[in-house]
Tab-separated table of C-alpha atoms in Angstrom:
chain	number	residue	atom	x	y	z
A	1	MET	CA	-1.916	28.167	3.566
A	2	LYS	CA	-5.676	27.928	3.262
A	3	ASN	CA	-7.461	24.778	4.410
A	4	VAL	CA	-9.404	22.146	2.484
A	5	LEU	CA	-11.568	19.425	4.029
A	6	ILE	CA	-12.359	16.132	2.302
A	7	SER	CA	-14.903	13.830	3.920
A	8	ILE	CA	-14.991	10.210	2.769
A	9	GLY	CA	-17.310	7.304	3.543
A	10	GLY	CA	-16.943	4.849	6.390
A	11	ASN	CA	-17.064	5.674	10.068
A	12	CYS	CA	-15.898	9.020	11.388
A	13	ASN	CA	-14.950	9.640	15.006
A	14	SER	CA	-12.724	12.545	14.077
A	15	ASN	CA	-12.062	15.459	16.398
A	16	ILE	CA	-11.670	17.835	13.441
A	17	SER	CA	-14.043	20.342	15.069
A	18	ASN	CA	-11.541	20.734	17.930
A	19	HIS	CA	-8.942	22.095	15.511
A	20	ASN	CA	-10.869	25.366	15.012
A	21	LEU	CA	-10.162	25.480	11.291
A	22	ASP	CA	-11.821	27.505	8.568
A	23	PHE	CA	-12.105	25.755	5.214
A	24	GLU	CA	-11.882	27.429	1.838
A	25	GLN	CA	-13.176	24.281	0.137
A	26	ILE	CA	-15.177	21.343	1.539
A	27	ILE	CA	-15.384	18.245	-0.643
A	28	ALA	CA	-17.840	15.475	0.222
A	29	VAL	CA	-17.128	12.058	-1.267
A	30	ASP	CA	-20.285	9.946	-1.682
A	31	SER	CA	-21.579	8.878	1.763
A	32	GLY	CA	-18.918	11.076	3.385
A	33	ILE	CA	-21.521	13.833	3.048
A	34	LYS	CA	-23.112	12.621	6.297
A	35	HIS	CA	-20.012	13.601	8.292
A	36	ILE	CA	-20.178	17.104	6.799
A	37	PHE	CA	-23.821	17.446	7.767
A	38	ASN	CA	-23.088	16.121	11.272
A	39	LEU	CA	-20.492	18.887	11.657
A	40	SER	CA	-23.068	21.470	10.502
A	41	LEU	CA	-20.854	22.399	7.558
A	42	GLU	CA	-21.864	23.045	3.967
A	43	PRO	CA	-19.895	21.223	1.264
A	44	SER	CA	-18.625	22.980	-1.836
A	45	ILE	CA	-19.244	19.878	-3.935
A	46	LEU	CA	-20.390	16.254	-3.716
A	47	VAL	CA	-18.480	13.785	-5.904
A	48	GLY	CA	-18.672	10.038	-6.462
A	49	ASP	CA	-20.776	7.305	-7.992
A	50	MET	CA	-23.398	7.727	-5.228
A	51	ASP	CA	-23.541	4.015	-4.479
A	52	SER	CA	-23.381	4.458	-0.697
A	53	ILE	CA	-24.994	7.824	0.067
A	54	SER	CA	-28.382	7.564	1.791
A	55	GLU	CA	-31.518	8.735	-0.001
A	56	GLU	CA	-32.122	11.213	2.819
A	57	ASP	CA	-28.679	12.807	2.482
A	58	TYR	CA	-28.882	12.879	-1.319
A	59	GLN	CA	-32.248	14.608	-1.160
A	60	LYS	CA	-30.832	17.170	1.264
A	61	VAL	CA	-27.987	17.862	-1.174
A	62	ILE	CA	-30.487	18.490	-3.973
A	63	GLU	CA	-32.686	20.719	-1.813
A	64	THR	CA	-29.736	22.884	-0.743
A	65	ASN	CA	-28.430	23.245	-4.322
A	66	ILE	CA	-25.016	21.759	-3.571
A	67	ASN	CA	-22.973	21.102	-6.709
A	68	ILE	CA	-23.009	17.381	-7.626
A	69	GLU	CA	-20.570	15.520	-9.870
A	70	LYS	CA	-21.844	11.994	-10.351
A	71	TYR	CA	-19.719	9.270	-11.953
A	72	GLN	CA	-20.396	5.770	-13.217
A	73	GLU	CA	-19.791	2.926	-10.773
A	74	ASN	CA	-17.392	1.204	-13.185
A	75	LYS	CA	-14.421	3.560	-13.429
A	76	ASN	CA	-10.633	3.593	-13.164
A	77	TYR	CA	-10.445	5.882	-10.133
A	78	THR	CA	-11.884	5.631	-6.644
A	79	ASP	CA	-14.324	8.257	-5.428
A	80	PHE	CA	-11.618	9.459	-3.037
A	81	GLU	CA	-9.192	10.063	-5.914
A	82	LEU	CA	-11.880	12.009	-7.749
A	83	GLY	CA	-12.357	14.106	-4.622
A	84	LEU	CA	-8.629	14.843	-4.362
A	85	ASN	CA	-8.621	15.917	-7.996
A	86	LYS	CA	-11.193	18.606	-7.170
A	87	ILE	CA	-8.828	20.499	-4.877
A	88	GLN	CA	-7.924	23.849	-6.345
A	89	ASN	CA	-4.135	24.425	-6.313
A	90	PRO	CA	-3.417	21.536	-3.887
A	91	HIS	CA	0.284	22.399	-3.550
A	92	ASP	CA	-0.746	25.633	-1.832
A	93	LYS	CA	-3.310	24.123	0.560
A	94	SER	CA	-3.407	22.335	3.906
A	95	ILE	CA	-5.634	19.332	3.232
A	96	PHE	CA	-7.497	17.465	5.962
A	97	ILE	CA	-9.197	14.092	5.444
A	98	ILE	CA	-11.927	12.730	7.720
A	99	GLY	CA	-13.849	9.447	7.546
A	100	GLY	CA	-12.582	6.150	6.199
A	101	GLU	CA	-12.480	4.511	9.625
A	102	GLY	CA	-13.385	0.851	10.011
A	103	GLY	CA	-14.910	-0.919	7.040
A	104	ASP	CA	-13.030	-3.035	4.524
A	105	ILE	CA	-9.271	-3.066	4.943
A	106	ASP	CA	-8.663	-2.720	1.189
A	107	HIS	CA	-10.533	0.596	1.201
A	108	MET	CA	-8.520	1.853	4.162
A	109	LEU	CA	-5.202	0.853	2.597
A	110	SER	CA	-6.150	2.368	-0.753
A	111	VAL	CA	-6.768	5.733	0.927
A	112	PHE	CA	-3.421	5.451	2.717
A	113	PHE	CA	-1.419	4.759	-0.434
A	114	ILE	CA	-3.340	7.137	-2.691
A	115	ILE	CA	-2.378	9.940	-0.306
A	116	SER	CA	1.254	8.839	-0.076
A	117	ASN	CA	1.643	8.788	-3.871
A	118	LYS	CA	0.348	12.306	-4.495
A	119	GLU	CA	2.908	14.989	-5.360
A	120	PHE	CA	1.371	17.178	-2.657
A	121	TYR	CA	1.361	14.381	-0.040
A	122	GLN	CA	3.159	16.560	2.519
A	123	ASN	CA	0.150	18.894	2.627
A	124	ILE	CA	-2.244	16.116	3.689
A	125	THR	CA	-3.309	15.121	7.202
A	126	TRP	CA	-5.726	12.239	7.734
A	127	ILE	CA	-7.636	12.701	11.001
A	128	TYR	CA	-8.352	9.069	11.850
A	129	GLY	CA	-10.451	8.929	15.014
A	130	LYS	CA	-8.368	10.403	17.824
A	131	GLN	CA	-5.154	10.011	15.844
A	132	SER	CA	-3.571	12.059	13.086
A	133	ILE	CA	-1.614	10.656	10.150
A	134	LEU	CA	0.863	12.986	8.452
A	135	PHE	CA	2.705	12.160	5.236
A	136	LYS	CA	6.182	13.688	5.280
A	137	ASN	CA	9.886	13.422	4.578
A	138	ASN	CA	10.896	16.027	7.151
A	139	PHE	CA	9.158	18.188	9.741
A	140	SER	CA	9.231	19.584	13.258
A	141	LEU	CA	6.266	19.259	15.601
A	142	GLU	CA	5.523	20.900	18.934
A	143	VAL	CA	4.053	18.166	21.137
A	144	ASP	CA	3.451	17.218	24.747
A	145	THR	CA	5.832	14.827	26.484
A	146	ASN	CA	5.119	11.069	26.515
A	147	ILE	CA	2.985	11.041	23.371
A	148	ASN	CA	3.141	7.717	21.533
A	149	PHE	CA	3.923	7.848	17.834
A	150	SER	CA	4.934	5.577	14.987
A	151	LEU	CA	6.790	6.300	11.794
A	152	ILE	CA	5.935	4.047	8.837
A	153	PRO	CA	8.511	4.043	6.004
A	154	LEU	CA	6.627	4.283	2.706
A	155	THR	CA	9.900	4.084	0.790
A	156	ASP	CA	13.468	3.334	1.826
A	157	LEU	CA	14.599	6.156	4.120
A	158	LYS	CA	18.132	7.463	3.777
A	159	SER	CA	19.859	9.042	6.791
A	160	LEU	CA	16.778	9.184	9.011
A	161	TYR	CA	17.162	11.565	11.941
A	162	ILE	CA	14.826	11.601	14.962
A	163	LYS	CA	15.376	13.984	17.879
A	164	GLY	CA	13.143	14.674	20.880
A	165	ALA	CA	12.038	11.050	21.305
A	166	LYS	CA	12.671	8.180	23.699
A	167	TRP	CA	14.482	6.312	20.921
A	168	GLU	CA	16.396	8.766	18.791
A	169	LEU	CA	18.120	8.029	15.496
A	170	LYS	CA	20.981	9.733	13.729
A	171	ASN	CA	21.584	9.137	10.032
A	172	GLU	CA	19.992	5.681	10.073
A	173	ASN	CA	19.003	3.979	6.818
A	174	VAL	CA	15.606	2.306	7.206
A	175	GLU	CA	14.107	0.004	4.600
A	176	THR	CA	10.492	0.161	3.457
A	177	GLY	CA	8.187	-1.621	5.893
A	178	HIS	CA	10.846	-2.030	8.600
A	179	SER	CA	9.505	-2.038	12.180
A	180	LEU	CA	12.432	-0.107	13.682
A	181	THR	CA	10.413	3.106	13.913
A	182	LEU	CA	7.202	1.683	15.386
A	183	ARG	CA	5.949	2.737	18.840
A	184	ASN	CA	8.240	5.530	19.896
A	185	GLN	CA	7.463	8.250	22.443
A	186	THR	CA	8.079	11.980	22.636
A	187	LYS	CA	10.457	13.189	25.331
A	188	GLY	CA	10.459	16.932	24.853
A	189	LYS	CA	8.277	19.733	23.583
A	190	LEU	CA	9.790	19.619	20.098
A	191	LEU	CA	10.011	16.528	17.910
A	192	GLN	CA	12.258	16.740	14.849
A	193	ILE	CA	12.284	14.144	12.077
A	194	HIS	CA	13.921	14.303	8.681
A	195	CYS	CA	15.644	12.140	6.094
A	196	GLU	CA	17.789	12.879	3.057
A	197	GLU	CA	15.663	10.711	0.779
A	198	GLY	CA	12.324	8.929	1.067
A	199	ARG	CA	8.895	9.519	2.539
A	200	PHE	CA	7.068	8.227	5.583
A	201	ALA	CA	3.739	8.300	7.397
A	202	PHE	CA	3.823	9.750	10.894
A	203	ILE	CA	1.024	8.546	13.184
A	204	TYR	CA	0.322	10.021	16.602
């Protein structure tokens, strides 16, 4: 799948440049444009109500003829949602989010749950500082040994299976918000997690 990058406001200590990815589409969301410029990348589009972008960055956008879609401040969708809606054929893309670190907790949580409620949630990875947040219901991951991870149930999980970890599970039902799957650790080179029903956030 081809890659898409979305940069949102807030702090950004992401190591996205270490992933050596090429992006078909780069979407800057309001003040998230600064992270794109810091990475020496050129956005495909800037979206948002422009209430947090600096005058310097906005002027640079105008001078470089980057496409701008400006919205009213009073609206029914967040700037981040508007950015997600600009992805072309999202079900066929690997989508990476940067930014959104620190700041108000309601903004952070809104990003988290907006991602988890999208039909294409399994295609999204939020690079949050030195950690990655994946939104899944099953996957396998090649990892180093002794890597800490947490699994956050976003819905009730039916028959959760975890293999390749210090604390493994086999066909365990886990309720939404339960702490059973917090702070686990990889024990092999391959971590396998799946459930019959439900979705979760995987943080490592």
